[in-house]
Structures are given as structure tokens and as C-alpha cells.
PDB file of C-alpha atoms and ligand atoms in Angstrom:
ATOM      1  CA  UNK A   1      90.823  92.942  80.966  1.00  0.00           C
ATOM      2  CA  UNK A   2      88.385  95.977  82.229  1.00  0.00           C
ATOM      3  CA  UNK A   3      90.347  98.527  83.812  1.00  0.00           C
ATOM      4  CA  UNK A   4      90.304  98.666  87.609  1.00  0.00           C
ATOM      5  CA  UNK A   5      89.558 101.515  89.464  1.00  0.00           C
ATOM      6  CA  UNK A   6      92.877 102.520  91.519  1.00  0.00           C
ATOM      7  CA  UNK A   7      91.967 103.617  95.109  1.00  0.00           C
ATOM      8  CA  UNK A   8      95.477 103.981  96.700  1.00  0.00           C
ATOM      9  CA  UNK A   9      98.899 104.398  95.698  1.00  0.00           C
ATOM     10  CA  UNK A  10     101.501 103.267  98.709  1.00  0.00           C
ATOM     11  CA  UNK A  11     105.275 103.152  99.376  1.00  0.00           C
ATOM     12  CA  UNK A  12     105.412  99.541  98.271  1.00  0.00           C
ATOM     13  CA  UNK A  13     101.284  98.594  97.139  1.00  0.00           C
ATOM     14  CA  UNK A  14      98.879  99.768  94.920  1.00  0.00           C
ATOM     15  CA  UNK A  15      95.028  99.057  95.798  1.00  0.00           C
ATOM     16  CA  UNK A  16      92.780  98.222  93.121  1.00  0.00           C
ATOM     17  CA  UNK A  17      89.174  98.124  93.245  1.00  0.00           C
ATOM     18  CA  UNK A  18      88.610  94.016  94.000  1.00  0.00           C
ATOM     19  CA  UNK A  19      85.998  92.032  91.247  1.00  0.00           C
ATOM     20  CA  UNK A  20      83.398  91.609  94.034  1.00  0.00           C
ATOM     21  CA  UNK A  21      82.240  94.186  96.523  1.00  0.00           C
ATOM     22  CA  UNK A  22      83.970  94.078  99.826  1.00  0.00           C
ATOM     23  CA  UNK A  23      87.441  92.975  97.947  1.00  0.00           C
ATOM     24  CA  UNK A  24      90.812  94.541  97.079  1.00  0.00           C
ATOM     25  CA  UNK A  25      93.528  93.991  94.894  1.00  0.00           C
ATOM     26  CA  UNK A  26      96.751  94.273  95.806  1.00  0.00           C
ATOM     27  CA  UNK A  27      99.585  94.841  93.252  1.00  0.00           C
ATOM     28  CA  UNK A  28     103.364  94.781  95.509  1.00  0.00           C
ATOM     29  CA  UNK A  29     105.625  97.150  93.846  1.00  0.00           C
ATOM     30  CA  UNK A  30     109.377  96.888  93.793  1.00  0.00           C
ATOM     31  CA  UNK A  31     109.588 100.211  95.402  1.00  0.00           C
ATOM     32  CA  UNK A  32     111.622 100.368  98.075  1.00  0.00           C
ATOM     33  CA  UNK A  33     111.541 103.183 100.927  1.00  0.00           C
ATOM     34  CA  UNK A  34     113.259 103.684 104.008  1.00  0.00           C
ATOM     35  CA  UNK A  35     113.550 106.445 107.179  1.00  0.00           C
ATOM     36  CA  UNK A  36     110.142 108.165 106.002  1.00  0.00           C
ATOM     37  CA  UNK A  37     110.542 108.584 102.642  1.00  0.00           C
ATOM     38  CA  UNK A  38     114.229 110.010 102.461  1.00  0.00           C
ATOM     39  CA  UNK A  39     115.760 107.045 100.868  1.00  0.00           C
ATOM     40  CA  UNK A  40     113.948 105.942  97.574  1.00  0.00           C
ATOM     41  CA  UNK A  41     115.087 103.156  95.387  1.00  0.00           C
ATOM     42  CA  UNK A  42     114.162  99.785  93.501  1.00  0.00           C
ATOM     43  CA  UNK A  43     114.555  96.396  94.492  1.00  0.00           C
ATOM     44  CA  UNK A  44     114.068  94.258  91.190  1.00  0.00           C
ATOM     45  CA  UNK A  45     111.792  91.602  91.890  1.00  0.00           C
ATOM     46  CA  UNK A  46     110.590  92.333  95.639  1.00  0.00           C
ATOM     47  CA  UNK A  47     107.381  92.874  94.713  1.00  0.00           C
ATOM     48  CA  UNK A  48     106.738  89.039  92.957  1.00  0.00           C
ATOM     49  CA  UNK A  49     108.685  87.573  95.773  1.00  0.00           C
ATOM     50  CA  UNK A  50     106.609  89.881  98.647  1.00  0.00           C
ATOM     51  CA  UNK A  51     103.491  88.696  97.122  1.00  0.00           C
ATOM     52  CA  UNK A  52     104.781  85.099  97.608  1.00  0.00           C
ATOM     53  CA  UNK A  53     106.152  85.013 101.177  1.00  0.00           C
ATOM     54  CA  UNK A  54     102.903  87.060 102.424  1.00  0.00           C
ATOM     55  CA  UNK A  55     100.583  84.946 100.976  1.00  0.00           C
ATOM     56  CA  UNK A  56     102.617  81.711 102.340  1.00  0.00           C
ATOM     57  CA  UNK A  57     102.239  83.252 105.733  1.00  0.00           C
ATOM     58  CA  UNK A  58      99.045  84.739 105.912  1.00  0.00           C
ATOM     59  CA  UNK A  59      97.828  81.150 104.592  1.00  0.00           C
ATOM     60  CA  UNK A  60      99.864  79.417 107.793  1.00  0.00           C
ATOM     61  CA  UNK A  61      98.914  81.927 110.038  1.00  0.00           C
ATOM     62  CA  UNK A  62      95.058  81.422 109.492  1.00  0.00           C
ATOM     63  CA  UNK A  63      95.680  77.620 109.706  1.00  0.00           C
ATOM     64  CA  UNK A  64      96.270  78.029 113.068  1.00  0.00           C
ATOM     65  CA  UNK A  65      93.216  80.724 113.703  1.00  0.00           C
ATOM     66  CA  UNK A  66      95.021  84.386 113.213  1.00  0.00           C
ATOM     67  CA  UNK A  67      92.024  85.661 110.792  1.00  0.00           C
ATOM     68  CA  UNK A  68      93.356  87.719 107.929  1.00  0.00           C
ATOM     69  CA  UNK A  69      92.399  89.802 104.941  1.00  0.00           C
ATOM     70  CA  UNK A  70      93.845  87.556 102.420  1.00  0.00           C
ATOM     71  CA  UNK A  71      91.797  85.334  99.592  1.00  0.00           C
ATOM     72  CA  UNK A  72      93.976  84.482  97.403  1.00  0.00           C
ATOM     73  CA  UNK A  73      96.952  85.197  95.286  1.00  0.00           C
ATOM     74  CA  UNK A  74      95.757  86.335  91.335  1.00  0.00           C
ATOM     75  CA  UNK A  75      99.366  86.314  89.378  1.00  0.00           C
ATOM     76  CA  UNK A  76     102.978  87.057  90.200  1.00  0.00           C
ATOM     77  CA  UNK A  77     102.385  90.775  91.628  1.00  0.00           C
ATOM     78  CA  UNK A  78      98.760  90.294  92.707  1.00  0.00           C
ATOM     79  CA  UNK A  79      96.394  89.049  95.831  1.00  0.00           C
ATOM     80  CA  UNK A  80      92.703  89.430  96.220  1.00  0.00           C
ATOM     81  CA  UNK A  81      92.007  90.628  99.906  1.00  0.00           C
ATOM     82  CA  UNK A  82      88.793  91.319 101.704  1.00  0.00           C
ATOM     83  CA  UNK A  83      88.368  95.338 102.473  1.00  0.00           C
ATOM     84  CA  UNK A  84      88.935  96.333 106.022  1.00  0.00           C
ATOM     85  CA  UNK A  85      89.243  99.388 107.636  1.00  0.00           C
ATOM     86  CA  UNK A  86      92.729  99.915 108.488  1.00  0.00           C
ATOM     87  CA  UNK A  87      93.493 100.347 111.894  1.00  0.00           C
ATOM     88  CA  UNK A  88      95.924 103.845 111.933  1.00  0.00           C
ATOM     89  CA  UNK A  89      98.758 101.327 114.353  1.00  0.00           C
ATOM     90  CA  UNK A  90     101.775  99.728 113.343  1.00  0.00           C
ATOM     91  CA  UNK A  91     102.183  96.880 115.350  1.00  0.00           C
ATOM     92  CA  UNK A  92     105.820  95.693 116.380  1.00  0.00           C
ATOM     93  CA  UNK A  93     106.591  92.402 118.313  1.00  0.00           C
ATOM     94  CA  UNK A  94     110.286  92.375 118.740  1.00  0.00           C
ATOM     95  CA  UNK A  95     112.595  89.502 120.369  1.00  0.00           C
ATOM     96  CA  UNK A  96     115.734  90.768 119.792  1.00  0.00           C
ATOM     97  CA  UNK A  97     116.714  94.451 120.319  1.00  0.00           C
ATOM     98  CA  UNK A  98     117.890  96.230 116.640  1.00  0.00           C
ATOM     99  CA  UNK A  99     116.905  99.384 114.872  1.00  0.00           C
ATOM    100  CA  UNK A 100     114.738 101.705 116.466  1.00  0.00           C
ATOM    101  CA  UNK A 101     114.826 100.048 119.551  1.00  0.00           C
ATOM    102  CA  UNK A 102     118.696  99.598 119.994  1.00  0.00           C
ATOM    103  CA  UNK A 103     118.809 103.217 119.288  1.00  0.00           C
ATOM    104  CA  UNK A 104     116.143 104.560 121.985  1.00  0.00           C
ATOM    105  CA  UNK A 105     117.827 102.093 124.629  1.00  0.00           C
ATOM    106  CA  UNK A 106     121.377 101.801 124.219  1.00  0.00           C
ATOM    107  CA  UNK A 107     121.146  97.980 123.720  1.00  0.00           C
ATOM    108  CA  UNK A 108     123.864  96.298 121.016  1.00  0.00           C
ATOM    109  CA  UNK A 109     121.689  95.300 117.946  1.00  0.00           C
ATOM    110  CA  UNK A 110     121.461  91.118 118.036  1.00  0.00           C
ATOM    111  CA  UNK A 111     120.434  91.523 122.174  1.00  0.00           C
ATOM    112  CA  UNK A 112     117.907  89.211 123.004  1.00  0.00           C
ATOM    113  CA  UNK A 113     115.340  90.561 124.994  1.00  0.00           C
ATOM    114  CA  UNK A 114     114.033  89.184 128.448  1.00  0.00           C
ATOM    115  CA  UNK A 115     110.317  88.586 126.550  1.00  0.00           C
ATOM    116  CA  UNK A 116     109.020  89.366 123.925  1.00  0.00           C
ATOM    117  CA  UNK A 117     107.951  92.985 123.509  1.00  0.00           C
ATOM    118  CA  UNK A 118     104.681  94.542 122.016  1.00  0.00           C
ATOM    119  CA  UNK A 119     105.151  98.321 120.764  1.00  0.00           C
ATOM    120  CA  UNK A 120     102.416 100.264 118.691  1.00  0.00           C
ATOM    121  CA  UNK A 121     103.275 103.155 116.239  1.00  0.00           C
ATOM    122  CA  UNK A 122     100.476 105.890 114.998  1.00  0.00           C
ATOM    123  CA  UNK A 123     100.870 105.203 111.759  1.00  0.00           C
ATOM    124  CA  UNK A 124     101.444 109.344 110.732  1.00  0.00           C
ATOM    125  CA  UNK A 125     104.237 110.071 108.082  1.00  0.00           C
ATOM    126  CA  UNK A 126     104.150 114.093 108.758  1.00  0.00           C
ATOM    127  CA  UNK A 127     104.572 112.971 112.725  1.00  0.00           C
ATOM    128  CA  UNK A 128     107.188 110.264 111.822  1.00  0.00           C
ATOM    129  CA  UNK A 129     105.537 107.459 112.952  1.00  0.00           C
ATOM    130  CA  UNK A 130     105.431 107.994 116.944  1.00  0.00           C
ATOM    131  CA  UNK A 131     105.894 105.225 119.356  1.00  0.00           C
ATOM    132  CA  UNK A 132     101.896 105.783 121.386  1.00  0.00           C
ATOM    133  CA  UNK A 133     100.942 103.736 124.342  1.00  0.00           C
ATOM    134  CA  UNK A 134      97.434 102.402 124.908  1.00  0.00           C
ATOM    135  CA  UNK A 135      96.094 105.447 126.642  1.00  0.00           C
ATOM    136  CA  UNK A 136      96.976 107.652 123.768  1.00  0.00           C
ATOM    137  CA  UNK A 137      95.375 105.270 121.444  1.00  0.00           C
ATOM    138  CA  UNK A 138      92.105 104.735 123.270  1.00  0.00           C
ATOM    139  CA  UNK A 139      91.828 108.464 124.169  1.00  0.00           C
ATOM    140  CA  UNK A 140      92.303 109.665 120.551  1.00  0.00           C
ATOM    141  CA  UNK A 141      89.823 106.752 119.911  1.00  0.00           C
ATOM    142  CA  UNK A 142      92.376 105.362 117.008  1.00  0.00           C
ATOM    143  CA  UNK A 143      91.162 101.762 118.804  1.00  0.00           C
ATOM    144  CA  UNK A 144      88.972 100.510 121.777  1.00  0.00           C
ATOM    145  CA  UNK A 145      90.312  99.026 124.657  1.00  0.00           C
ATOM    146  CA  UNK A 146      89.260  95.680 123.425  1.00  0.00           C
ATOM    147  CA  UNK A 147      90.298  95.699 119.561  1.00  0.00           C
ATOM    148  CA  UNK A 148      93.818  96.428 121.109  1.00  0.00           C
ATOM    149  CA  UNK A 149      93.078  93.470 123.479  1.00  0.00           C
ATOM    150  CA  UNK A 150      92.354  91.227 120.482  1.00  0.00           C
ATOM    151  CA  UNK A 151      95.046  92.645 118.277  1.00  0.00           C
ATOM    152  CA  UNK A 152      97.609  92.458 121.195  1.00  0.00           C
ATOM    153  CA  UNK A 153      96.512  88.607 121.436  1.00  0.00           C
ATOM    154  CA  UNK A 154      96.871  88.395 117.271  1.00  0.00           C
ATOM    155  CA  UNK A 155     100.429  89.561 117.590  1.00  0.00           C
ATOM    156  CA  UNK A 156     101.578  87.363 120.191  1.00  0.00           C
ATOM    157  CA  UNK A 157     100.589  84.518 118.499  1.00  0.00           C
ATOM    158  CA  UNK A 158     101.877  85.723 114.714  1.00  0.00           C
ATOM    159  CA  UNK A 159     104.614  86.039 116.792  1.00  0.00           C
ATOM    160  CA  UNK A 160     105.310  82.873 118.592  1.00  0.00           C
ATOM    161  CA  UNK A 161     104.188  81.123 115.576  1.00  0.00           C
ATOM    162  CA  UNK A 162     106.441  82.676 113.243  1.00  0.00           C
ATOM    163  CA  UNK A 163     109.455  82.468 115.452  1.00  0.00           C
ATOM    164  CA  UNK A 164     109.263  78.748 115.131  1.00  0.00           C
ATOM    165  CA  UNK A 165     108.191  78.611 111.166  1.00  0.00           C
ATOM    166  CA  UNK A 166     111.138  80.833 110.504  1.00  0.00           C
ATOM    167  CA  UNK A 167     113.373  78.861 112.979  1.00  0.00           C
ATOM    168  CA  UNK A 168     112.714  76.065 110.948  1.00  0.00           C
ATOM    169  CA  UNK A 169     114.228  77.162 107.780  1.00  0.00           C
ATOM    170  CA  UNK A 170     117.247  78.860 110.033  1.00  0.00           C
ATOM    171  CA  UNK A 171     116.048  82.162 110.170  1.00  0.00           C
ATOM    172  CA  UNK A 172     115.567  84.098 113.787  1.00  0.00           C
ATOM    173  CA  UNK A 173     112.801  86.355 113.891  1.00  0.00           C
ATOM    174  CA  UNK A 174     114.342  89.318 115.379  1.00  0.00           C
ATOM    175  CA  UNK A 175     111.302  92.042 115.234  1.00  0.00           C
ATOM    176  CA  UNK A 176     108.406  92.660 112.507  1.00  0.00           C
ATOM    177  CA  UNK A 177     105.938  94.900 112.008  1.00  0.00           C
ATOM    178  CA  UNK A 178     101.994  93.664 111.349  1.00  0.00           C
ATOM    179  CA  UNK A 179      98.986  96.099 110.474  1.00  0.00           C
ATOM    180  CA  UNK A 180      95.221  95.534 111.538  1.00  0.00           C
ATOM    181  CA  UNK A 181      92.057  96.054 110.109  1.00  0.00           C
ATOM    182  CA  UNK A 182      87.870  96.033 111.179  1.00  0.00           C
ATOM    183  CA  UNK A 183      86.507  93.665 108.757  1.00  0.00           C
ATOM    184  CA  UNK A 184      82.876  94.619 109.100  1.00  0.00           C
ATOM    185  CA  UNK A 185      80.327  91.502 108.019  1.00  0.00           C
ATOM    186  CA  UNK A 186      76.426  92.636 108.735  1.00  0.00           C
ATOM    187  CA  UNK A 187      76.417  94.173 111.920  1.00  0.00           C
ATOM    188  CA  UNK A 188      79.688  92.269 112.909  1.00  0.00           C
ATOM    189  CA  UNK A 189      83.101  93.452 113.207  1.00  0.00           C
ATOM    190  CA  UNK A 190      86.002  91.674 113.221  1.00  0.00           C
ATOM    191  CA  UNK A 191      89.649  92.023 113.981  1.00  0.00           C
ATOM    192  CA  UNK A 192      91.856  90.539 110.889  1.00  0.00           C
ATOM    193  CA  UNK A 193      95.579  90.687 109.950  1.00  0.00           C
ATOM    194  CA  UNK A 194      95.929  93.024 106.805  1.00  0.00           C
ATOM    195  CA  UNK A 195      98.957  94.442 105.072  1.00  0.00           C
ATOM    196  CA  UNK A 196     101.285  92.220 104.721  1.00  0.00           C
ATOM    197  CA  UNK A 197     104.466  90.121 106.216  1.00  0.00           C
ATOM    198  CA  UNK A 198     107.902  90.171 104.123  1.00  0.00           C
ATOM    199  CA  UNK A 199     111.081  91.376 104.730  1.00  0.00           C
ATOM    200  CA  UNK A 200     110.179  94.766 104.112  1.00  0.00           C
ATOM    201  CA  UNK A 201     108.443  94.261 107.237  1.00  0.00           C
ATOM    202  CA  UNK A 202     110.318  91.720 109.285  1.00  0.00           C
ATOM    203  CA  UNK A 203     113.640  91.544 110.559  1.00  0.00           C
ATOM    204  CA  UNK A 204     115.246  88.118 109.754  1.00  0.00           C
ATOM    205  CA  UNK A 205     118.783  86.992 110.464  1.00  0.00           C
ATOM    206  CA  UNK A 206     120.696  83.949 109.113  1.00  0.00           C
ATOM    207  CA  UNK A 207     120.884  81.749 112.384  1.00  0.00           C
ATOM    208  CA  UNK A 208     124.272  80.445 111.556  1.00  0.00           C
ATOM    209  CA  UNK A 209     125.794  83.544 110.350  1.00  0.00           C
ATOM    210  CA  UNK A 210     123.629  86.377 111.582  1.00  0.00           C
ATOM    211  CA  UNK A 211     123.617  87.844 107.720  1.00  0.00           C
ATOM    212  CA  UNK A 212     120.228  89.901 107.394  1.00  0.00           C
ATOM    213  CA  UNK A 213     118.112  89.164 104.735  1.00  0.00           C
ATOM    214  CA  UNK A 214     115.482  91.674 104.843  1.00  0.00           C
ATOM    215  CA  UNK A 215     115.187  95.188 104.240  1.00  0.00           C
ATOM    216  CA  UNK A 216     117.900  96.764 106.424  1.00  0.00           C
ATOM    217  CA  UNK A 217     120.358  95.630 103.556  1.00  0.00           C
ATOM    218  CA  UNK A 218     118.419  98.198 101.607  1.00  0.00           C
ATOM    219  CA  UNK A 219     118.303 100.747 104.574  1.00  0.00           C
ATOM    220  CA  UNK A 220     122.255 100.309 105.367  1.00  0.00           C
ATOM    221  CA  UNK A 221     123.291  99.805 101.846  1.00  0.00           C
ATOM    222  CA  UNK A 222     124.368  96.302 102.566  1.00  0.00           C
ATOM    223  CA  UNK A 223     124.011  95.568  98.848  1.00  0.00           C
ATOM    224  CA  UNK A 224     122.902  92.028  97.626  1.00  0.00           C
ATOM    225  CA  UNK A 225     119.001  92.963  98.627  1.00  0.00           C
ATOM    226  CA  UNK A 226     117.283  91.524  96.172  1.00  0.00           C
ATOM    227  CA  UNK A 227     119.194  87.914  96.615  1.00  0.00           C
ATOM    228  CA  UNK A 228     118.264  88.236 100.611  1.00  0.00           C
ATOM    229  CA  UNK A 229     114.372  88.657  99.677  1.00  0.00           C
ATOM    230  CA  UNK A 230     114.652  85.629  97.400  1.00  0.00           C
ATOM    231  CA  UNK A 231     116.295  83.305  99.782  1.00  0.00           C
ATOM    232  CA  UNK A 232     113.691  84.177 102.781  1.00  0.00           C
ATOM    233  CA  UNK A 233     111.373  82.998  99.401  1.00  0.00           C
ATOM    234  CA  UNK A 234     113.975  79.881  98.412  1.00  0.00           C
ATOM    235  CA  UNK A 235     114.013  78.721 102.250  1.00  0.00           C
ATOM    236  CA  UNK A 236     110.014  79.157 102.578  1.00  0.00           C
ATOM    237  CA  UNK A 237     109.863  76.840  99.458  1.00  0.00           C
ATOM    238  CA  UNK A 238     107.930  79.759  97.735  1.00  0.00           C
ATOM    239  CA  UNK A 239     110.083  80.699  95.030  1.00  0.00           C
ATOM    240  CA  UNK A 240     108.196  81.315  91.833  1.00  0.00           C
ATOM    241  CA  UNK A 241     110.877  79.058  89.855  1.00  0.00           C
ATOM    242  CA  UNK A 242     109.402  76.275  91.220  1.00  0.00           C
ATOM    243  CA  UNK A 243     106.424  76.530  89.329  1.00  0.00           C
ATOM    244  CA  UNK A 244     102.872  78.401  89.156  1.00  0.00           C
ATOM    245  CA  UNK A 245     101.520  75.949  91.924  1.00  0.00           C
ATOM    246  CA  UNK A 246     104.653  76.139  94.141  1.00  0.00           C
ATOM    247  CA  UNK A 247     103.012  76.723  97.697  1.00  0.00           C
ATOM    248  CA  UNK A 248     105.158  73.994  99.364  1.00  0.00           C
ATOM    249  CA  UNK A 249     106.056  73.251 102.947  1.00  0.00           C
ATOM    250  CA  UNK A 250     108.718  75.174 104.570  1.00  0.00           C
ATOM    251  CA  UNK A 251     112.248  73.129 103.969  1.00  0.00           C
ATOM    252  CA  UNK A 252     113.537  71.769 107.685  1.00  0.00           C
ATOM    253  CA  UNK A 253     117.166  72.477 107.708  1.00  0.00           C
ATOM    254  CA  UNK A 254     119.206  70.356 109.034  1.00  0.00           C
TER     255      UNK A 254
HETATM  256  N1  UDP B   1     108.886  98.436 110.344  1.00  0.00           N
HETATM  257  C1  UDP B   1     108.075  98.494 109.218  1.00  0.00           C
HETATM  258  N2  UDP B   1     107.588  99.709 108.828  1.00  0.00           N
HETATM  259  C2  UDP B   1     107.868 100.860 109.489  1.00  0.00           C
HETATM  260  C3  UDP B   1     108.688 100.794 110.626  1.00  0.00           C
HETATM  261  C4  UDP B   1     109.181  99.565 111.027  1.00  0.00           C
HETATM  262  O1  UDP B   1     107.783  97.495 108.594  1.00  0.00           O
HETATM  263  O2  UDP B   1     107.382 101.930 109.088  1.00  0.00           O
HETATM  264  C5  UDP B   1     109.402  97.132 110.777  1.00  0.00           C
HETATM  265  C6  UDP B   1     110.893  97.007 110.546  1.00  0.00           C
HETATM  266  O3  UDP B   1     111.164  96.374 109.327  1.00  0.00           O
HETATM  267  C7  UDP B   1     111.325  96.144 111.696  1.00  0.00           C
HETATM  268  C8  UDP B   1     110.321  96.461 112.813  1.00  0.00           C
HETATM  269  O4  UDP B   1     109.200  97.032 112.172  1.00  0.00           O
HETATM  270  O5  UDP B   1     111.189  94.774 111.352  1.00  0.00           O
HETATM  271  C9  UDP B   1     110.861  97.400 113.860  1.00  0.00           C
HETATM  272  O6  UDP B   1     111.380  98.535 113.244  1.00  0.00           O
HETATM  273  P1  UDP B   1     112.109  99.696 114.078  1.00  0.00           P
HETATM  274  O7  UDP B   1     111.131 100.323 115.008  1.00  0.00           O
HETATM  275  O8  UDP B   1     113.352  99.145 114.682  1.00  0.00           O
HETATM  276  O9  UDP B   1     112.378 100.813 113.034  1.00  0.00           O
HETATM  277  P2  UDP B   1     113.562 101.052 112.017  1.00  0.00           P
HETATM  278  O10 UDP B   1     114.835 100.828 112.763  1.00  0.00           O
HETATM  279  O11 UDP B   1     113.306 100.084 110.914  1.00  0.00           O
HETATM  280  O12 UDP B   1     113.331 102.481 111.619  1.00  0.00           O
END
């Protein structure tokens, strides 16, 4: 195989040069991070299993008309993914108060929240992150007034949609996080879904139970992380034990 070219070198991803112009690889690590860098560690497997549930859910969420960057999945640690221009914004949708937001307000982790709520974070390590409203990020020209229209749109949707897909398998949705990016076609740009959506980047709790299975077992030292990524996989019906073409409805539980 000819050697790619590497352009970027993430917390969790690699970016590789894509085979065509206008595509990227993306290779999902098993790195693990947490708080900004201060906690480091590994979490065998993630990144096979992260490649799986993202590409599951990028696939459903364009089904229903969420455009995204990804093509299509090349091998276990792999997707092919058109090139966008990342927008510098993290965008949380949160339906149930926990981390960050628990802290800032006071409210018991596992609250629900009256709606649903939309925050956006500059995406900044040496700043931390900051929570930003819309008139810092249209002053600082980080997005237009519209492309946070559209993208607030994008998230409500990934978000209602995703509550009920992960309902379905007995999972509640309590917050994620989704990135953004200008896909520019011609003249044309467009708003697409990029990143990715795992449980590095969700928070999902066992409806029955409330046992997390996503990445705060990793920030809290909660210990069995790598079994809570694989059954988000298992209960998706994406687990790569099931064979190379595995990409099976979500299982209803009962
Ligand atoms: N999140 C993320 N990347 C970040 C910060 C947050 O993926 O850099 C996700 C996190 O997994 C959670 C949601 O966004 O699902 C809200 O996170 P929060 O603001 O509560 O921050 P945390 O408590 O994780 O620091």
C-alpha cells in the first residue's frame, strides 16, 4: 500500500490524506484523554468499536437528511470522509443535566432538564474550551449567523433522533457533543456533520440501571471502559464479531 500523507495527529484520530481529492481518512485511535489533556490513557479496542458506532450513526442520521462527512468505512480502524473545513465549535445538546453542566448549576447529575438545551464551546485547548454564546461567535466571525442557524437545526434533530434510536436499545441519551464542518462543492457551501459520535462523545446511561457506558468511566475511573464501549456497539448490532458485513438494525429491547 503507498504511504499516505499524515495531515493531523488528534487526541483520539489521525487524518490521512484521502485516495481522491476532497477526501480524508480517518484512523480512531485507542487513545483516550480527558479534562484537557491531564488524564492520558488507553482504552484497548475503542478505536475499532468508535469507528463502528460512528459510522452506524452517521449512516442513520443521513437517512433521515442530517448531511455528513462520512463515505464509507475502509477496515476495522478506518473511514473515508469528505474534507470540510472544521467549524472551531463544539456543539452540545444535553437532556439531562451531568458533567460540566451539573457543576456550573448546582443541578444533581441524572436531572432531566425542562427542554432540551443547545450550548456551543470554542473549540481552544490553551483557553480550555470556553462555553461562547452566539454573539461571541458571530463577532469573532468563528460562524455566520446563518451556519449557526443551520447547525443549531442539525443538532436538534441528531438530537431528537438519537434520543429515540438509543432509547430503543435502552440507552438514554443524556448529553453529546457533535462538530461541524463547510463542505465547499463549486461555489457552494454546505453545512455537514463531521467528527464523529461515540461514547467518547456522548453521554449514555443504562435505562434500567443508570450504569454509564461511555467515557466518564474512563474520566472517573469507573473501570470496565472498554466492555461499556462494546456494549453501546453489542446493543447497536455493530459489533465487529458479527462479521465484516455486520451493519444490522438496532436490537428493540424488550
Ligand atoms: N464532550 C466532548 N468533548 C469535549 C467536551 C465534552 O465530547 O471536549 C462531550 C462529553 O462527552 C459530554 C458532553 O460533551 O457527552 C458534555 O460534556 P460536559 O460539558 O459536561 O463536559 P465534561 O463534564 O465532559 O468536561
Amino acid at each position: 500500500m503507498t504511504r499516505r500523507r499524515r495531515l493531523y495527529e488528534g487526541k483520539a484520530k489521525v487524518l490521512f490524506e484521502g485516495p481522491e481529492p476532497g477526501t480524508i481518512v480517518q484512523y480512531f485511535k485507542d487513545d483516550a484523554t480527558a479534562f484537557n489533556n491531564q488524564k492520558q490513557g488507553v482504552i484497548t479496542g475503542k478505536g475499532v468499536l468508535n469507528n463502528r458506532i460512528s459510522e452506524y450513526l452517521m449512516v442513520r442520521l443521513a437517512e433521515i437528511g442530517v448531511p455528513t462527512h462520512f463515505v464509507r468505512r475502509l477496515n476495522m480502524r478506518e473511514q473515508l470522509v469528505k474534507e470540510v473545513e472544521i467549524i472551531p465549535l463544539e456543539v452540545v445538546v444535553r437532556n439531562v443535566a451531568a458533567g460540566s453542566f451539573s457543576q456550573r448549576f448546582k443541578i444533581d447529575e441524572g436531572t432531566p432538564l425542562p427542554r432540551s438545551i443547545v450550548e456551543y464551546y470554542l473549540k481552544n485547548d490553551d483557553l480550555g474550551d470556553p462555553l461562547v454564546t452566539e454573539e461571541h461567535i458571530t463577532a469573532f466571525g468563528w460562524a455566520a449567523t446563518q451556519d449557526l442557524d443551520e447547525m443549531l437545526q442539525f443538532a436538534l434533530r441528531t438530537n431528537d433522533f438519537l434520543c429515540g434510536l438509543f432509547v430503543g436499545v435502552g440507552l438514554r441519551l443524556v448529553d453529546f457533543k457533535i462538530e461541524f464542518g463547510r463542505l465547499w462543492e463549486e461555489e457552494d457551501m454546505r453545512i455537514v456533520l463531521a467528527d464523529e459520535i461515540s461514547p467518547d462523545s456522548c453521554r449514555l446511561w443504562d435505562i434500567g440501571t443508570n450504569e454509564k457506558l461511555d467515557k466518564d468511566r474512563f474520566r472517573r475511573d469507573l473501570g470496565q471502559v472498554a466492555e461499556a464501549y462494546q456494549e453501546v456497539a453489542r446493543r447497536l448490532g455493530v459489533l465487529p464479531e458479527a462479521g465484516p458485513i455486520d451493519i444490522k438494525g438496532p436490537k428493540v429491547m424488550q
